[in-house]
Amino acid sequence: LSRHKQQDDALRDMERMYGSIFENAIEGIYQSTADGRILRANPALARILGYGSASELMAAGVNLAERAYVHPEQRAELLRLLERDGYYADQEFQIFRRDGTTIWVSDNSRAARDADGKVQYYEGTLQDVTPRKQAEEALAQSEEKYRTLVDMSQDGVFLGEQGKIVYANRAFAAMLGYSPDEMSGFEFTELLVPEERDSAELFSEAHTPEAGHELHELHFRHRDGKARLTAAVTVARISYRGKPAVTGTVRDVTAQKQSEQDLLRSAYHDALTDLPNRAFFMEKLQQLLERTGHRSSDRFAVLFLDLDRFKLINDSLGHSFGDRVLVAIARRLRACLRPADLIARYGGDEFTILVENASALDDATAVADRVHEELARAITVDGHDVFTNASIGIVISAPHYKHPDEILRDADTAMYRAKAAGKAGYVVFDDAMHESAKANLKLETELRLALQRSEFRVFYQPVMEIGAGKLSGFEALVRWEHPAQGLIGPEHFLAVAEETGLIIPIGWWVLETACTQFASWKKRHKHIGDDVTMSVNIANRQFAHWVLPQRVARVLDITGLKPKHLCLEITETVFMDNPDLAVETIARLKSVGVSLQMDDFGTGYSSLSALRRFKIDTLKIDRSFITGIERTRADRAIVRTITVLAADLGMDVVAEGIENTRQVELLRALGCRKGQGFFFSKPMSTADADKYLAALAPPKS
Ligand code: C2E
Ligand code: MG
Ligand code: MG
């Protein structure tokens, strides 16, 4: 009995234990009919399905099969498993709760059969896995989002393993003319242009890029085999599915690169001659200076070429013809240089050549010789044979040059020396020139100070009617009363003043001073004839100044001087600089009413037709012809010709630099009626000129 009792006790213990598990389990435990009606349920199942207690659930007569929200395919699979194995495990599906909401459950189920194998009931456990499912779904969704982002990205994105593309997005594929699917399996080496095959190692998992060098510019080959794609590529090394892999982005920068290059090219390129331009030359020179800065052993030379008489070609044959001459010259220059020499069109008719590693001066002068030889041959453009050569200034590198501008400045100075010495020559910039350049710089500063301190003076030289010995006018001539050096003549400072533009303020001042002075003399010395004039020299830069006619009109207005009393002296060179502008300026000055005189006539270039075009009143024969008039037949002939020419064109003539009686007589005989020179009077200070005028007064009766 006691054994029975013991057995009973053990049995009861076990039942209690199972009962406790059944009651307290977290999983829902069920027993159901073959068609899903719940036979037994634990509290957990009631809770999972949204009921207060197991009895409530039972009372509701819930059918699990009806509540389950299973995809037909999954349902078929479950039945198949039960049929075959008698159970299934961890099947996940959704199930409707009491309130109609759904949750995700994981189900384990077993079919209990009778001896005939007929299903008596099902038993199993259900677990609420909704939180995990939601997390998974969120993850899937965000993955989906990223994937869409990557797929739709404008930039190419790739994933690679062992040198091969595993995945390429649409953008990357499209860049190369493929579909994304076609891209996978490609080796990076196959995608790159042949000459960049070696760069494929960038895509290797083992490659370790230098810090800060993760962005590469690579060139890919398009599917068509022709187009090259310039791409900015980033590569990063990652672990993908537990294996090392690479991923990165590809941006198509072909168009950008092209326009950068175009821009660079147009900024550094002369469109007419196809040569590099000034900016490029200066940049190169700058780099060279930086590179060779401290090593005086690496020498180089700069040649500055200015074509001789090119302006004449342009003016006489037209600008487009001139352009074609420039193109031909550029080609010829390029051809006669070594490939390593850099030639640029510096501007207008100026070219610059950089000769690197010029071991000695000889190298540079050899280049100059070659250029002269080449240009000595005629250039044929449109059937015209054109001859032009170049004046060349040469600078040899020296440690004191810090800036390209300094080199070009000196080369320019040397070029001007070459021009002055005669055409088709070269001059090497030397220490003496350096000294004079320095002196000019000093002079410039002093001239500015002189203007501020009012150190300029005007001297007046009488112009006479040769026959009558009567005063015809004055020429105003500038002087500089230097506080230390005394009176300085214009030959010592005008060149620098003209170069620096200081001639403009100086010139305005002379114009005002001379007009003011003459107006006051006319008031004080009533005997001054009404046809007596004041001549003022106008520099080319002043003449080219648009405001000149207005200025002149204003000065006349302020001083009360009549326009016919003022005469402006210009030289032939103003017509060479810009003939059209000259014609216009002369017309504007004429309408102000002043007269115009061509100074130093005979020394420059002027054609007879030009003289007719420019409405000049007086020709002033240059002193050099007057000096030779007694001894040289040719000079006499020139003076006679000018006099006759002037008479024919209705112009007056003035001879300058008359120093003796013989010259006066000859000039009278040649028909020249006016003159000025030391023979009559030297230029005088204001005070002296004032006395001179007083002395001219007729004796009071
Ligand atoms: P220019 O206009 O041909 O002036 C005549 C120059 O010849 C003056 O030199 C004058 O002193 C000089 N001269 C006059 N008669 C004789 C003579 O019998 N024998 C010799 N040997 N020389 C004589 P200056 O005053 O030294 O002026 C030189 C040049 O400077 C002028 O030549 C003119 O081109 C320029 N210049 C003078 N003043 C001014 C000015 O205010 N503005 C501008 N733009 N140029 C000026
Ligand atoms: Mg003059
Ligand atoms: Mg003169």
JSON list of C-alpha atoms in Angstrom, two decimals, residues 458-464 471 473-477 479 487 657-659 676-686 688-690 692:
[
{"chain": "A", "resi": 458, "resn": "VAL", "atom": "CA", "xyz": [59.22, 127.97, -67.94]},
{"chain": "A", "resi": 459, "resn": "PHE", "atom": "CA", "xyz": [61.78, 129.70, -70.16]},
{"chain": "A", "resi": 460, "resn": "TYR", "atom": "CA", "xyz": [60.77, 131.62, -73.23]},
{"chain": "A", "resi": 461, "resn": "GLN", "atom": "CA", "xyz": [62.62, 131.74, -76.54]},
{"chain": "A", "resi": 462, "resn": "PRO", "atom": "CA", "xyz": [61.56, 134.34, -79.10]},
{"chain": "A", "resi": 463, "resn": "VAL", "atom": "CA", "xyz": [60.55, 133.30, -82.60]},
{"chain": "A", "resi": 464, "resn": "MET", "atom": "CA", "xyz": [61.38, 135.96, -85.17]},
{"chain": "A", "resi": 471, "resn": "LEU", "atom": "CA", "xyz": [58.97, 139.29, -82.82]},
{"chain": "A", "resi": 473, "resn": "GLY", "atom": "CA", "xyz": [56.14, 134.64, -80.94]},
{"chain": "A", "resi": 474, "resn": "PHE", "atom": "CA", "xyz": [57.65, 132.72, -78.04]},
{"chain": "A", "resi": 475, "resn": "GLU", "atom": "CA", "xyz": [58.27, 129.06, -77.44]},
{"chain": "A", "resi": 476, "resn": "ALA", "atom": "CA", "xyz": [57.74, 127.93, -73.89]},
{"chain": "A", "resi": 477, "resn": "LEU", "atom": "CA", "xyz": [60.49, 125.55, -72.76]},
{"chain": "A", "resi": 479, "resn": "ARG", "atom": "CA", "xyz": [63.38, 123.86, -66.98]},
{"chain": "A", "resi": 487, "resn": "LEU", "atom": "CA", "xyz": [68.95, 124.73, -63.66]},
{"chain": "A", "resi": 657, "resn": "GLY", "atom": "CA", "xyz": [68.38, 126.48, -84.15]},
{"chain": "A", "resi": 658, "resn": "ILE", "atom": "CA", "xyz": [69.58, 129.48, -86.14]},
{"chain": "A", "resi": 659, "resn": "GLU", "atom": "CA", "xyz": [72.98, 130.44, -84.75]},
{"chain": "A", "resi": 676, "resn": "GLN", "atom": "CA", "xyz": [64.29, 130.91, -83.79]},
{"chain": "A", "resi": 677, "resn": "GLY", "atom": "CA", "xyz": [67.70, 130.29, -82.36]},
{"chain": "A", "resi": 678, "resn": "PHE", "atom": "CA", "xyz": [70.56, 131.53, -80.25]},
{"chain": "A", "resi": 679, "resn": "PHE", "atom": "CA", "xyz": [71.33, 134.03, -82.99]},
{"chain": "A", "resi": 680, "resn": "PHE", "atom": "CA", "xyz": [68.21, 135.93, -81.97]},
{"chain": "A", "resi": 681, "resn": "SER", "atom": "CA", "xyz": [68.01, 134.93, -78.34]},
{"chain": "A", "resi": 682, "resn": "LYS", "atom": "CA", "xyz": [68.49, 132.03, -76.00]},
{"chain": "A", "resi": 683, "resn": "PRO", "atom": "CA", "xyz": [65.49, 130.85, -74.02]},
{"chain": "A", "resi": 684, "resn": "MET", "atom": "CA", "xyz": [64.99, 133.37, -71.19]},
{"chain": "A", "resi": 685, "resn": "SER", "atom": "CA", "xyz": [63.65, 133.29, -67.69]},
{"chain": "A", "resi": 686, "resn": "THR", "atom": "CA", "xyz": [60.35, 135.09, -67.10]},
{"chain": "A", "resi": 688, "resn": "ASP", "atom": "CA", "xyz": [64.56, 138.32, -68.66]},
{"chain": "A", "resi": 689, "resn": "ALA", "atom": "CA", "xyz": [61.78, 137.84, -71.17]},
{"chain": "A", "resi": 690, "resn": "ASP", "atom": "CA", "xyz": [59.87, 140.62, -69.45]},
{"chain": "A", "resi": 692, "resn": "TYR", "atom": "CA", "xyz": [63.26, 141.80, -73.45]}
]
